[in-house]
PDB file of C-alpha atoms and ligand atoms in Angstrom:
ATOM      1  CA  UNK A 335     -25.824 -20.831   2.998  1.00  0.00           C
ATOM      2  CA  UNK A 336     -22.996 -18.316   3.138  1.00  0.00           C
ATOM      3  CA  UNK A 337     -20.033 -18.658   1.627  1.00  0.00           C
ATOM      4  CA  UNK A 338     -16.609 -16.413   1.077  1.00  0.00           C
ATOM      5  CA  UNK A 339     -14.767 -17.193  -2.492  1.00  0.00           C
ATOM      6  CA  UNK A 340     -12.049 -15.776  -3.565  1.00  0.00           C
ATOM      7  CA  UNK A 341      -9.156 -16.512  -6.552  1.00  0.00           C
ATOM      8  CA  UNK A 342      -5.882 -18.114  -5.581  1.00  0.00           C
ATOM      9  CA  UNK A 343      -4.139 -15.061  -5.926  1.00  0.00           C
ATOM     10  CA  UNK A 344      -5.447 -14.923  -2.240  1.00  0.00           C
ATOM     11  CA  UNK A 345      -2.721 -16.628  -1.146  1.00  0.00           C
ATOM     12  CA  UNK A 346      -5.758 -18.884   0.930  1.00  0.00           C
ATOM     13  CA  UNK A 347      -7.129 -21.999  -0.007  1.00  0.00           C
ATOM     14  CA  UNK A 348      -9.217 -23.075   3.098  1.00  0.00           C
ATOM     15  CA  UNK A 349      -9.891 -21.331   6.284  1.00  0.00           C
ATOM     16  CA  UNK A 350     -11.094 -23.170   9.187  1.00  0.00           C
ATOM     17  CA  UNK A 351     -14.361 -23.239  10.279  1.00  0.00           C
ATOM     18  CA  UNK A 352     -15.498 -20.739   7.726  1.00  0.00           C
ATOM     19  CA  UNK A 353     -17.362 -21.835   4.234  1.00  0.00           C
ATOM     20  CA  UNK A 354     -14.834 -20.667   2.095  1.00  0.00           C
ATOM     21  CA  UNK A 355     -13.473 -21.712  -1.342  1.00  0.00           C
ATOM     22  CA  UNK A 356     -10.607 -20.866  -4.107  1.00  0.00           C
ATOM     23  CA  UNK A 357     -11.054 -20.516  -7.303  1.00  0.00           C
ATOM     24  CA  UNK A 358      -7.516 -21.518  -9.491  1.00  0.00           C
ATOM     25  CA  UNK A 359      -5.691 -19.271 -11.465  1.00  0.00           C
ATOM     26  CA  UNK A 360      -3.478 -21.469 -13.710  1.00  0.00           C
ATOM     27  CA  UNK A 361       0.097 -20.857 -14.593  1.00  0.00           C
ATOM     28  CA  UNK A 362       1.492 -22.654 -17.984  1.00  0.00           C
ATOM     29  CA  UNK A 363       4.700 -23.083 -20.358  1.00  0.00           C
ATOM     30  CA  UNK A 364       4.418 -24.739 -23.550  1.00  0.00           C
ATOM     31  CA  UNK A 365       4.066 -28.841 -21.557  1.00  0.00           C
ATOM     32  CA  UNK A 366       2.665 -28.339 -18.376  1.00  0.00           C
ATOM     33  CA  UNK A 367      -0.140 -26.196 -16.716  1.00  0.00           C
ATOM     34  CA  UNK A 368       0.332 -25.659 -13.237  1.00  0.00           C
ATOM     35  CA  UNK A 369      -3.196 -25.034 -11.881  1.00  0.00           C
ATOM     36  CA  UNK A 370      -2.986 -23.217  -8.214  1.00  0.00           C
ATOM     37  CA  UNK A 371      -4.980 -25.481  -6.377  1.00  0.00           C
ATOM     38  CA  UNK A 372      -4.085 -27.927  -3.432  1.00  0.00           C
ATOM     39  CA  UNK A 373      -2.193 -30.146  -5.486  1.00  0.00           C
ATOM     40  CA  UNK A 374       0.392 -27.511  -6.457  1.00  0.00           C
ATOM     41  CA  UNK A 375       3.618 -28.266  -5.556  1.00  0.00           C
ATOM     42  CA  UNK A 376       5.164 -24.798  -5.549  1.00  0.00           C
ATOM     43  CA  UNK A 377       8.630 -25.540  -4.992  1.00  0.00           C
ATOM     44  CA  UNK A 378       8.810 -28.044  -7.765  1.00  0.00           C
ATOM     45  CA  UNK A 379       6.821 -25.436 -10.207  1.00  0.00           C
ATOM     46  CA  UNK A 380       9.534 -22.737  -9.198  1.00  0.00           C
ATOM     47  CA  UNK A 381      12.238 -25.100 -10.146  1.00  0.00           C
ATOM     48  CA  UNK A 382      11.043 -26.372 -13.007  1.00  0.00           C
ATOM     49  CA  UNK A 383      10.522 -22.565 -14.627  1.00  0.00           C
ATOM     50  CA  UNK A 384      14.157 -22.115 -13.141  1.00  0.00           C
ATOM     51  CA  UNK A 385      15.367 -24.839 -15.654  1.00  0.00           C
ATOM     52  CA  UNK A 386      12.645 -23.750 -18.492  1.00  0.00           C
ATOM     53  CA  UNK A 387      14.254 -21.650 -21.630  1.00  0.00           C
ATOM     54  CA  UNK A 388      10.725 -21.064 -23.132  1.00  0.00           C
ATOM     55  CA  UNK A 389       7.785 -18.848 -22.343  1.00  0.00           C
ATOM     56  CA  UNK A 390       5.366 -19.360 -19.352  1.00  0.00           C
ATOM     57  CA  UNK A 391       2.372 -17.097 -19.065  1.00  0.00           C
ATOM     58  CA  UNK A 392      -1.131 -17.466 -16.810  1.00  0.00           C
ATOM     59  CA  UNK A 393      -4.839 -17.292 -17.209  1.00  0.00           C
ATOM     60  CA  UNK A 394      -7.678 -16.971 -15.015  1.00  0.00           C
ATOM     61  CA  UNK A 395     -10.151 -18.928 -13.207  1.00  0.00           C
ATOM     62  CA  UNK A 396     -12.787 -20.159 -15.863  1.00  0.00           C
ATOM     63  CA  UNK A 397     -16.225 -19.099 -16.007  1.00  0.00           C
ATOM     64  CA  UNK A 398     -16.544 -22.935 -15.167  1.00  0.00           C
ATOM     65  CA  UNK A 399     -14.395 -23.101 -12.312  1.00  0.00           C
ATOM     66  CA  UNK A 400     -16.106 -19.966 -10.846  1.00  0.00           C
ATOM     67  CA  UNK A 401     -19.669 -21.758 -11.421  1.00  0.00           C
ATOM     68  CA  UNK A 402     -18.479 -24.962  -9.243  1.00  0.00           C
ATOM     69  CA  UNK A 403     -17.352 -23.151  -6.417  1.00  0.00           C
ATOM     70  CA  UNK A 404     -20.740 -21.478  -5.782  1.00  0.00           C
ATOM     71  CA  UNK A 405     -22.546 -24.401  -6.020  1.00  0.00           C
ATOM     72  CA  UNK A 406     -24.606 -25.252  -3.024  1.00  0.00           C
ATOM     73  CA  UNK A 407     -24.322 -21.575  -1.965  1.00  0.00           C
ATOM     74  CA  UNK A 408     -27.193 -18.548  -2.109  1.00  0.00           C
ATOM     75  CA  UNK A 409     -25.085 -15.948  -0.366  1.00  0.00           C
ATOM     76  CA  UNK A 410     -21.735 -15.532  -2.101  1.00  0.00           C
ATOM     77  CA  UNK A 411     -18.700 -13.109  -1.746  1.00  0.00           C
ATOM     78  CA  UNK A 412     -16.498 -13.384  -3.913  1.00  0.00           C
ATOM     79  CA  UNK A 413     -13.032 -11.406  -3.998  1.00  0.00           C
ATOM     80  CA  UNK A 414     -11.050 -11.040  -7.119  1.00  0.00           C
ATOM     81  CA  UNK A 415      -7.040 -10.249  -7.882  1.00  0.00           C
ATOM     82  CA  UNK A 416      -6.842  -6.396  -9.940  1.00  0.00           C
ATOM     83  CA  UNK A 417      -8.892  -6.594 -12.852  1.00  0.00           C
ATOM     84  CA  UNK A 418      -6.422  -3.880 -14.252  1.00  0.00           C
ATOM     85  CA  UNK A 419      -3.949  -7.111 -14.457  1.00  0.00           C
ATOM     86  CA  UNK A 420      -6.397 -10.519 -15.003  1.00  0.00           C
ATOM     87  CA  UNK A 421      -9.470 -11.117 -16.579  1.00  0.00           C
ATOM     88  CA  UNK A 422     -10.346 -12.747 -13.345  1.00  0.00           C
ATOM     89  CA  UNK A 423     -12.729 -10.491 -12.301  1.00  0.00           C
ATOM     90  CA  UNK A 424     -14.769 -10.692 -15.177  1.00  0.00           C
ATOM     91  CA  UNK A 425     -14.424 -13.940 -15.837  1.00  0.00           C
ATOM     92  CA  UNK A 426     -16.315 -14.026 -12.100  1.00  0.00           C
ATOM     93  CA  UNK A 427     -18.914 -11.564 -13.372  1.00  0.00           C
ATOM     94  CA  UNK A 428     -19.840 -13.675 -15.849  1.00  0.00           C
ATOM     95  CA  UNK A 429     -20.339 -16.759 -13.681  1.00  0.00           C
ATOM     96  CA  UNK A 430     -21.983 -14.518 -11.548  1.00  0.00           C
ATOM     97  CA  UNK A 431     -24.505 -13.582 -14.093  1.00  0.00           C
ATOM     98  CA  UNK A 432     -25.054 -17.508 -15.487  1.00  0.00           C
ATOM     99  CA  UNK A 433     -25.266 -18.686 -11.570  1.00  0.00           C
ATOM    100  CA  UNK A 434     -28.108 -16.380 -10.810  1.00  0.00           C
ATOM    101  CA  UNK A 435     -30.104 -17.778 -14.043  1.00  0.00           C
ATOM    102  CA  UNK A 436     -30.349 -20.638 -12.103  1.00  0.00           C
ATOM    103  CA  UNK A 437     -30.462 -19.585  -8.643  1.00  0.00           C
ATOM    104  CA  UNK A 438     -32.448 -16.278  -8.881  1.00  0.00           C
ATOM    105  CA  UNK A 439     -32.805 -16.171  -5.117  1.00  0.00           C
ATOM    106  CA  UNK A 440     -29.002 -16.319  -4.780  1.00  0.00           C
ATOM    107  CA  UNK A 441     -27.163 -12.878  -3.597  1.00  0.00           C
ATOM    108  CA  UNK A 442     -24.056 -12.389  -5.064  1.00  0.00           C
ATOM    109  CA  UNK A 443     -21.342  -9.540  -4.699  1.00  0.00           C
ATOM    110  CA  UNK A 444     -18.498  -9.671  -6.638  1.00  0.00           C
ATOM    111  CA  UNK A 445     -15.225  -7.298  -5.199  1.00  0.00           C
ATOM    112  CA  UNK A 446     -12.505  -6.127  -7.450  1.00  0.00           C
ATOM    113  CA  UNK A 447      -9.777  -5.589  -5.294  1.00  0.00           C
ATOM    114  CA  UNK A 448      -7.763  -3.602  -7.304  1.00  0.00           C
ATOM    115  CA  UNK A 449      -4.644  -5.749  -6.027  1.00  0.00           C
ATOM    116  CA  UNK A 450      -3.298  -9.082  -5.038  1.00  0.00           C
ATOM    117  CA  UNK A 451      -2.216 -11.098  -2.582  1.00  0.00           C
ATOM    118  CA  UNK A 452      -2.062  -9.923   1.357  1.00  0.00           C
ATOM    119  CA  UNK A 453      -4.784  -7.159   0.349  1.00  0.00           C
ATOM    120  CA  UNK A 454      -6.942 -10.087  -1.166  1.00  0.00           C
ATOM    121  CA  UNK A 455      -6.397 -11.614   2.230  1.00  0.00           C
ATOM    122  CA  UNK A 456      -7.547  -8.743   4.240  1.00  0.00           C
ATOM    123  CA  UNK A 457     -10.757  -8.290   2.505  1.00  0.00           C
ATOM    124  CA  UNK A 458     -11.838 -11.888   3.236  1.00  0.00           C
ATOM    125  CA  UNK A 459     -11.176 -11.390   6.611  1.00  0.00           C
ATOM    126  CA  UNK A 460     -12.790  -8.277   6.934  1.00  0.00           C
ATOM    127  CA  UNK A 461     -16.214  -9.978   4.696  1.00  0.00           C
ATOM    128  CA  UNK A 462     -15.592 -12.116   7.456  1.00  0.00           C
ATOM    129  CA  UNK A 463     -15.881 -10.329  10.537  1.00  0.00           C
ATOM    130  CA  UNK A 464     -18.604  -8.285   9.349  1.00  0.00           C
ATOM    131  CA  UNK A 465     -20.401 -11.397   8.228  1.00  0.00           C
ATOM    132  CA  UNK A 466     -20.354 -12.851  12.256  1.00  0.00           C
ATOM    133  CA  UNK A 467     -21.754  -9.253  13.270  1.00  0.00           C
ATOM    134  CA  UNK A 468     -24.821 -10.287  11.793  1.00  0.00           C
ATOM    135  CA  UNK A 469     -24.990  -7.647   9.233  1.00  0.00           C
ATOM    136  CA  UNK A 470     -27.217  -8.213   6.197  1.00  0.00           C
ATOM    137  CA  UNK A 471     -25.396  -9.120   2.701  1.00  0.00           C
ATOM    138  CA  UNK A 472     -26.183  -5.338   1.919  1.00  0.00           C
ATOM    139  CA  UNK A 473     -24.976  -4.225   4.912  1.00  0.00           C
ATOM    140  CA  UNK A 474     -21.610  -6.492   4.468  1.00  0.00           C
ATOM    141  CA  UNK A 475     -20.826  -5.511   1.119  1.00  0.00           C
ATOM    142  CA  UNK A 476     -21.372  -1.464   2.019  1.00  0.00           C
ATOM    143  CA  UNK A 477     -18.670  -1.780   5.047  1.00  0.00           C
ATOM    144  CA  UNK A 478     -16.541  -3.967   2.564  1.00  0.00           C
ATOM    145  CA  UNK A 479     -16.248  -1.322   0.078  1.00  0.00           C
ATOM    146  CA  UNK A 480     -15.461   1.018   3.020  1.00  0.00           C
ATOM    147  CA  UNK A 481     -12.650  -1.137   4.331  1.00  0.00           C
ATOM    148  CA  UNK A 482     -11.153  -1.013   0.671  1.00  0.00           C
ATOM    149  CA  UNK A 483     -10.626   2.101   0.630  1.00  0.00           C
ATOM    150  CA  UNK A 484      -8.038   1.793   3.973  1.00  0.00           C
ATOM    151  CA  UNK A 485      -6.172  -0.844   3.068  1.00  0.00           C
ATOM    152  CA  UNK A 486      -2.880  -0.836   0.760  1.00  0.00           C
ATOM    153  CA  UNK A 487      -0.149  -2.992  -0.990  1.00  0.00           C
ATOM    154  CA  UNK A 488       3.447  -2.607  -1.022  1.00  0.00           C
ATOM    155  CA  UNK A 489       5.718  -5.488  -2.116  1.00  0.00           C
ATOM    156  CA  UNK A 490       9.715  -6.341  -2.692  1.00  0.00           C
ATOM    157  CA  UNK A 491      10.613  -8.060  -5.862  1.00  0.00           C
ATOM    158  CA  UNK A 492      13.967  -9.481  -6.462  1.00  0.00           C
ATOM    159  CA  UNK A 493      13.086 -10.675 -10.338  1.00  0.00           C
ATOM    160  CA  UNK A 494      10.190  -9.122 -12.750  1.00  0.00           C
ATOM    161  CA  UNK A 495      11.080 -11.144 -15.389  1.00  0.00           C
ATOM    162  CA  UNK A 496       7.595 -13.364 -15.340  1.00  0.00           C
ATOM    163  CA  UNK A 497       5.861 -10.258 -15.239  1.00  0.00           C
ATOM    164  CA  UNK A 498       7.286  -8.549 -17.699  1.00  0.00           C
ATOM    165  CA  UNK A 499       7.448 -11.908 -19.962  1.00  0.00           C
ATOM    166  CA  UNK A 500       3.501 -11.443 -19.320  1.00  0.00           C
ATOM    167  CA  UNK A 501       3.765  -7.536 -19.975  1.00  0.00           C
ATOM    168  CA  UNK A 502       1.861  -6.740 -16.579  1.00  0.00           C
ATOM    169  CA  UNK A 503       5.331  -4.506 -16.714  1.00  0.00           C
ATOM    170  CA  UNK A 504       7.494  -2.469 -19.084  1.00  0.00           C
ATOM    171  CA  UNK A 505      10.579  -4.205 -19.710  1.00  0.00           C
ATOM    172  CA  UNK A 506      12.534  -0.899 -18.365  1.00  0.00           C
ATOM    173  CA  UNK A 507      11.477  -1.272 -15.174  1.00  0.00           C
ATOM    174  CA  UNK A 508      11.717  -5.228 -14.777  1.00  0.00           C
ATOM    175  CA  UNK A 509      15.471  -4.202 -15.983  1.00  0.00           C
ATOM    176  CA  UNK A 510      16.012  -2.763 -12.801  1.00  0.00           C
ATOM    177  CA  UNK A 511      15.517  -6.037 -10.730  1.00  0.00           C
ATOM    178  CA  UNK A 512      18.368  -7.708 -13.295  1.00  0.00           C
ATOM    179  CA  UNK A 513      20.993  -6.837 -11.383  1.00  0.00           C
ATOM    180  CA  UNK A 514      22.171  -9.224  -7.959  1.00  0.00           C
ATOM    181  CA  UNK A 515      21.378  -8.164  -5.119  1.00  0.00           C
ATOM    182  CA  UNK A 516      18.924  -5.290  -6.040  1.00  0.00           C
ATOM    183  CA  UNK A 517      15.106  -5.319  -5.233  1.00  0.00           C
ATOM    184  CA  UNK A 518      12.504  -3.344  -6.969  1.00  0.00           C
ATOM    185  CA  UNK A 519      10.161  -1.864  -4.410  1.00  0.00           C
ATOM    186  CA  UNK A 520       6.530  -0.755  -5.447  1.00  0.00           C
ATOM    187  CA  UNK A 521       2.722  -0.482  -4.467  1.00  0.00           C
ATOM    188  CA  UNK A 522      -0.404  -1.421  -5.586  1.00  0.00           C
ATOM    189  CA  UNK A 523      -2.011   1.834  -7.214  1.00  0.00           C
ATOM    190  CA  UNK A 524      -5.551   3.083  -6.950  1.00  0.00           C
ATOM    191  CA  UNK A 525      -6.073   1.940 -10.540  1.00  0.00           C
ATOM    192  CA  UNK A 526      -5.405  -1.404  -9.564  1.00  0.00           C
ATOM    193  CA  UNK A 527      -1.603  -1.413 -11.311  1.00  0.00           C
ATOM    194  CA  UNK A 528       1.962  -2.023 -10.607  1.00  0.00           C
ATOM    195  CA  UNK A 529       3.592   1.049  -9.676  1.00  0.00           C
ATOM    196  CA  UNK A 530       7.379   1.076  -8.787  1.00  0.00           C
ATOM    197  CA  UNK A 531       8.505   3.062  -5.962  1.00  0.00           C
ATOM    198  CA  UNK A 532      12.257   2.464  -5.120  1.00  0.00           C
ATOM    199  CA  UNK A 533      15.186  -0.142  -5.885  1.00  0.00           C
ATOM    200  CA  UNK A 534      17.185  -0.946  -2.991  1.00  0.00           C
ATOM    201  CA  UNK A 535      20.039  -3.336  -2.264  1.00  0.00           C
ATOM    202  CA  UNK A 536      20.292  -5.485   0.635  1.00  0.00           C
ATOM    203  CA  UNK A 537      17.482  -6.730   3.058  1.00  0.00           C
ATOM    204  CA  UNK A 538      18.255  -3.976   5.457  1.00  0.00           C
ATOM    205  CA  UNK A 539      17.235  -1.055   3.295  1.00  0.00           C
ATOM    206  CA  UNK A 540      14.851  -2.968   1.742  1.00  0.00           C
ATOM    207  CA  UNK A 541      12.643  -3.589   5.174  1.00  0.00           C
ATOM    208  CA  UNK A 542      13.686   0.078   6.049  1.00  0.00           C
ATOM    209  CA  UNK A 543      12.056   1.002   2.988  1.00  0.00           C
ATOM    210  CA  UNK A 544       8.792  -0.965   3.847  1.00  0.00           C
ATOM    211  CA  UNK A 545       8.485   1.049   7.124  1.00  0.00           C
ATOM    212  CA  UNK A 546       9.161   4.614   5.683  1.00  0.00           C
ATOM    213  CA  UNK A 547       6.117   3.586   3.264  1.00  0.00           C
ATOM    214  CA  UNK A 548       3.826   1.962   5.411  1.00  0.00           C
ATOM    215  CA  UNK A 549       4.358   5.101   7.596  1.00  0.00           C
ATOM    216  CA  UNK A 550       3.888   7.145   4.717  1.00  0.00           C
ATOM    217  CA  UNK A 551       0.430   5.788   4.325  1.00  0.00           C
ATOM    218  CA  UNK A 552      -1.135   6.412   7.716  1.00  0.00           C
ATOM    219  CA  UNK A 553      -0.129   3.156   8.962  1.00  0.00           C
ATOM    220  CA  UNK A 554      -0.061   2.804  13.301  1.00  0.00           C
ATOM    221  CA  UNK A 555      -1.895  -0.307  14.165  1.00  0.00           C
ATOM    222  CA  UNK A 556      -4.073  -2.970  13.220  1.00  0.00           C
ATOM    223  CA  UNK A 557      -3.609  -6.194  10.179  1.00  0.00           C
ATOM    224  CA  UNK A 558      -0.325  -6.456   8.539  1.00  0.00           C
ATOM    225  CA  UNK A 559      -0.558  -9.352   6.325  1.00  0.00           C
ATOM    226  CA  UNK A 560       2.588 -10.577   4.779  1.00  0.00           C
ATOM    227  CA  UNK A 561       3.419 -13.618   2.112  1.00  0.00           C
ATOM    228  CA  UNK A 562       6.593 -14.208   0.923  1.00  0.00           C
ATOM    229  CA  UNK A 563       7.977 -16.699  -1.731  1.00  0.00           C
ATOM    230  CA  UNK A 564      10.067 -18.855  -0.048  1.00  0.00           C
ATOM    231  CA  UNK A 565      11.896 -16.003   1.853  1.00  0.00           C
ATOM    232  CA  UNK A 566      10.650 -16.566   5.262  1.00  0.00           C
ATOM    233  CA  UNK A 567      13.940 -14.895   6.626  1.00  0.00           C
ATOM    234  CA  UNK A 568      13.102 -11.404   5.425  1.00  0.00           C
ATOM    235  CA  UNK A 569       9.447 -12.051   6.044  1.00  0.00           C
ATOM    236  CA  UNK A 570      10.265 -12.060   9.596  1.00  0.00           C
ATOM    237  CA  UNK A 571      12.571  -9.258   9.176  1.00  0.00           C
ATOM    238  CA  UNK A 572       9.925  -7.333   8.625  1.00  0.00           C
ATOM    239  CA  UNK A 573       7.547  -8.841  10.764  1.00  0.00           C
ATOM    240  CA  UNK A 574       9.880  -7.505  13.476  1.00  0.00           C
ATOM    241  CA  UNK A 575      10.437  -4.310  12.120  1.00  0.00           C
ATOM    242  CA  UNK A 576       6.905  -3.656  11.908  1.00  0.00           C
ATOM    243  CA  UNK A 577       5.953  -5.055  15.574  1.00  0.00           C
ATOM    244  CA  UNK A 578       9.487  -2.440  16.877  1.00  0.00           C
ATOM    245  CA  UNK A 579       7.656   0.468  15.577  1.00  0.00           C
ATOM    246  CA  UNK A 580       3.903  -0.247  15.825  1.00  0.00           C
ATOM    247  CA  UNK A 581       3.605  -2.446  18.999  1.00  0.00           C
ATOM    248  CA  UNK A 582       0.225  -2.784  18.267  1.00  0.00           C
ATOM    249  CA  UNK A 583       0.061  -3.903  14.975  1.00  0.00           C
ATOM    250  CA  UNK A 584      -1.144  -7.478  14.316  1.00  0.00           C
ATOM    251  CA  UNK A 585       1.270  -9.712  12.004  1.00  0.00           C
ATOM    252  CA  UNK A 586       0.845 -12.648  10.590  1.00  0.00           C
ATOM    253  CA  UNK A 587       3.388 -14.128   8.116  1.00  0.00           C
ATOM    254  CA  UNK A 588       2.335 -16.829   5.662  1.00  0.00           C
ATOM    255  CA  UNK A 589       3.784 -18.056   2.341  1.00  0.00           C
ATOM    256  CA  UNK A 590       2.534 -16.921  -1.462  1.00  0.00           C
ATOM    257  CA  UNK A 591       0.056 -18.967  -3.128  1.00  0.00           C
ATOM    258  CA  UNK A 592       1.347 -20.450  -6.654  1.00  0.00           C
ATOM    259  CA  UNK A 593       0.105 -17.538  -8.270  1.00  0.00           C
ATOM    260  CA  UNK A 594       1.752 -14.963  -6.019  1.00  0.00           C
ATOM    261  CA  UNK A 595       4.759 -16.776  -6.236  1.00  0.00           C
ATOM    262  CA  UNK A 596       4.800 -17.296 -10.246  1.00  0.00           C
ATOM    263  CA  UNK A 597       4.630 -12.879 -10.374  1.00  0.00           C
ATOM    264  CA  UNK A 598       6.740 -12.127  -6.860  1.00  0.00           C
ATOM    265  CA  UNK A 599       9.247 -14.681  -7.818  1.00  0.00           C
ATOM    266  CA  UNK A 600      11.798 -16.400  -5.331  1.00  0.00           C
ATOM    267  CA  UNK A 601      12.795 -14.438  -2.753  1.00  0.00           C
ATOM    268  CA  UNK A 602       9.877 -11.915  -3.530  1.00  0.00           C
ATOM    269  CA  UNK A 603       7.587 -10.453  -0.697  1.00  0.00           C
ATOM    270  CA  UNK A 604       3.959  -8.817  -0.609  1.00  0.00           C
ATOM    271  CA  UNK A 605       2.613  -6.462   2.756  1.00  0.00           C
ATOM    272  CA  UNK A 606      -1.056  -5.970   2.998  1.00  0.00           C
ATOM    273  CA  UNK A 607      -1.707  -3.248   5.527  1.00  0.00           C
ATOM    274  CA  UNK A 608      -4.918  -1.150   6.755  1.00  0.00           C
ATOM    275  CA  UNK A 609      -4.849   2.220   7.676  1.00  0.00           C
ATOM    276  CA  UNK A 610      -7.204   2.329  10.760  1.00  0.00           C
TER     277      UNK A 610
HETATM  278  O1  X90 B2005      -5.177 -13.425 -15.403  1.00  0.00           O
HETATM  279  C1  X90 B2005      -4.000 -13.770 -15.229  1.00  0.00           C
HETATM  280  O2  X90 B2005      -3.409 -14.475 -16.040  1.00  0.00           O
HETATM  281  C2  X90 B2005      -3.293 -13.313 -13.974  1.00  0.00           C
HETATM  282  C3  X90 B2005      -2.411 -12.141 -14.169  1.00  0.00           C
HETATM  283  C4  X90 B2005      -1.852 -11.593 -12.885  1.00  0.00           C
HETATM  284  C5  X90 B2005      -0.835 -10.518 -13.032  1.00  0.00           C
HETATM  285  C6  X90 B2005      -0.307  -9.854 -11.809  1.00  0.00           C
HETATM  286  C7  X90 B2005      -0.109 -10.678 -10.584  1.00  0.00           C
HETATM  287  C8  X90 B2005       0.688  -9.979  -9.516  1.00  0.00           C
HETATM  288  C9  X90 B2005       1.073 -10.866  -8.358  1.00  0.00           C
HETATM  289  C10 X90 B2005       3.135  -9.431  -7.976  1.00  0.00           C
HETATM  290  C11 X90 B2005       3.475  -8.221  -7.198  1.00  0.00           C
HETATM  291  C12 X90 B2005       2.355  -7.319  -6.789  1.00  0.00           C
HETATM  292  C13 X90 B2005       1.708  -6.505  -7.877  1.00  0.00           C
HETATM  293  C14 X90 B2005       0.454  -5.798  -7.409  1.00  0.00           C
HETATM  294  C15 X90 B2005      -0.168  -4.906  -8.406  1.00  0.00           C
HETATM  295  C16 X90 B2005      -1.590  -4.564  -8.177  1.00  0.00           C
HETATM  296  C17 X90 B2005       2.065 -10.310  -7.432  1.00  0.00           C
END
C-alpha cells in the first residue's frame, strides 16, 4: 500500500481520497505543548502566546510519531519542512531506517524540501500526480526531485519575534518587523534558510512586492499555493493579483497549519509557486 506522509509544517492534515498522513511538529511554553495535530485549536494557541510573557520554542516529529504513521504502509513518501531549520528531517531518516528493520520489503523515500509550508504542499501534490501516472516508486521519486528544483517560497511576515526567540533568525533582522505596520518580505533559499528580501508597509506594496518576485523567478502559469495565518483578506489580495497578471495560474488559498502559524505569526502569509 502507498502512502504520502508529510510533517505538519505542510499546512495538510488529510487529503481526500488519497492515503495520506501528518506527522506533528509540537509547539511548547513552559505549561502547555501544543502538538499540531487535528485537535489544535489554532486560534486559541495564538491567543494564548499573545497573553504569554515567557519563552515558547518547538520540536519535531519523534522518531516515534514518524514510525506510527507508516504503519500498515510498504511504499512511503515522506516530505519534510528545511532540515537547515528542524531536525525533522532526520528525525524521519531515522524512523526510516528502524521501519525498514522490520519491513525490509518496504520502499521508502524521504524528501528534504529545503522549505516550508505552500512548497511542502506542492511536492505532495506533485508525489501525487506522478503516483496516478503509474510511475514506479523510482520513477516517482526521480521526477520529484526534478519538480524541486522549479518550485520556490516567498512569504510576508508582520512579526519574527517566535523565530528569532527560536534563533531560526538574527535578532537584527526580526527588528525590522517591530515596527506597526511594516512587513518583512523574504524567500526560501537554496540552502533551505530564511533569507530576507524587502520590508514594506502597507498590504498594497506588500502584494506588489510578491508579484515583482514571483516574476522575478520565471513565474507565468501553473500552482500558486498560498496559506495565510488568519489573514484571509490579503490572502485574497494576492490571490487576485496573481490571477490579473497570470490568467492562467492556478490558486488556491488555504490557512497555515499550527506550525506555520507559530513561525509566520498573525497576519503572516507564505506563496508556494512553480516555475513551469
Ligand atoms: O524542529 C522544529 O522545532 C521546527 C523549526 C521550524 C523553524 C522554521 C519554520 C518556518 C515556518 C516561517 C516563514 C518561512 C520561512 C521559510 C524558510 C525556509 C514559516
Amino acid at each position: 500500500m502507498t502512502r504520502f506522509i508529510a510533517d505538519s509544517c505542510g499546512d495538510m492534515l488529510q487529503i481526500e481520497g488519497v492515503d495520506f498522513k501528518a506527522a506533528p511538529l509540537t509547539i511548547s511554553t513552559d505549561t502547555t505543548d501544543y502538538v499540531d495535530d487535528e485537535n489544535l485549536q489554532i486560534t486559541q494557541m495564538l491567543d494564548a502566546l499573545a497573553a504569554y510573557k515567557g519563552k515558547s520554542s518547538t520540536s519535531c516529529p519523534s522518531v516515534d510519531s514518524w514510525l506510527k504513521v507508516f504503519e500498515g504502509a510498504d511504499t512511503i513518501y515522506v516530505v519534510t519542512i528545511t532540515s537547515t531549520l528542524s531536525g525533522t528531517y532526520n528525525s524521519a531518516l531515522v524512523a526510516k531506517e528502524m521501519y525498514l528493520q522490520s519491513h525490509p520489503d518496504a520502499k521508502i523515500h524521504v524528501f528534504d524540501t529545503l522549505s516550508a509550508g505552500p512548497e511542502i504542499m506542492l511536492l505532495i501534490e506533485k508525489l501525487i500526480e506522478l503516483d496516478r501516472d503509474g510511475k514506479s516508486f523510482e520513477d516517482v521519486c526521480t521526477f520529484a526531485e526534478e519538480y524541486q528544483k522549479k518550485t520556490r517560497l516567498f512569504f510576508a511576515l508582520k512579526s519574527l519575534h517566535n523565530l528569532a526567540q527560536n534563533g531560526r533568525v538574527s535578532k537584527v533582522v526580526a527588528a525590522a518587523a517591530g515596527a506597526l505596520g511594516i512587513s518583512v518580505l523574504g524567500t526560501a533559499s537554496s540552502e533551505g534558510t530564511l533569507e530576507p528580501s524587502a520590508k514594506c508597509r502597507g498590504d498594497k506594496k506588500v502584494i506588489a512586492k510578491f508579484i515583482e518576485e514571483i516574476t522575478q523567478a520565471g513565474f507565468t502559469k501553473g500552482k500558486v499555493r498560498i496559506n495565510h495565518v488568519e489573514n484571509p483578506k490579503l490572502a485574497q489580495m494576492l490571490r487576485n493579483a496573481v490571477l490579473e497578471k497570470y490568467p492562467q495560474a492556478e490558486v488556491l488559498v488555504y490557512p497555515a497549519g499550527g506550525l506555520c502559524s507559530y513561525y509566520a505569526e498573525r497576519g503572516g502569509i507564505m506563496l508556494g509557486i512553480e516555475v513551469i
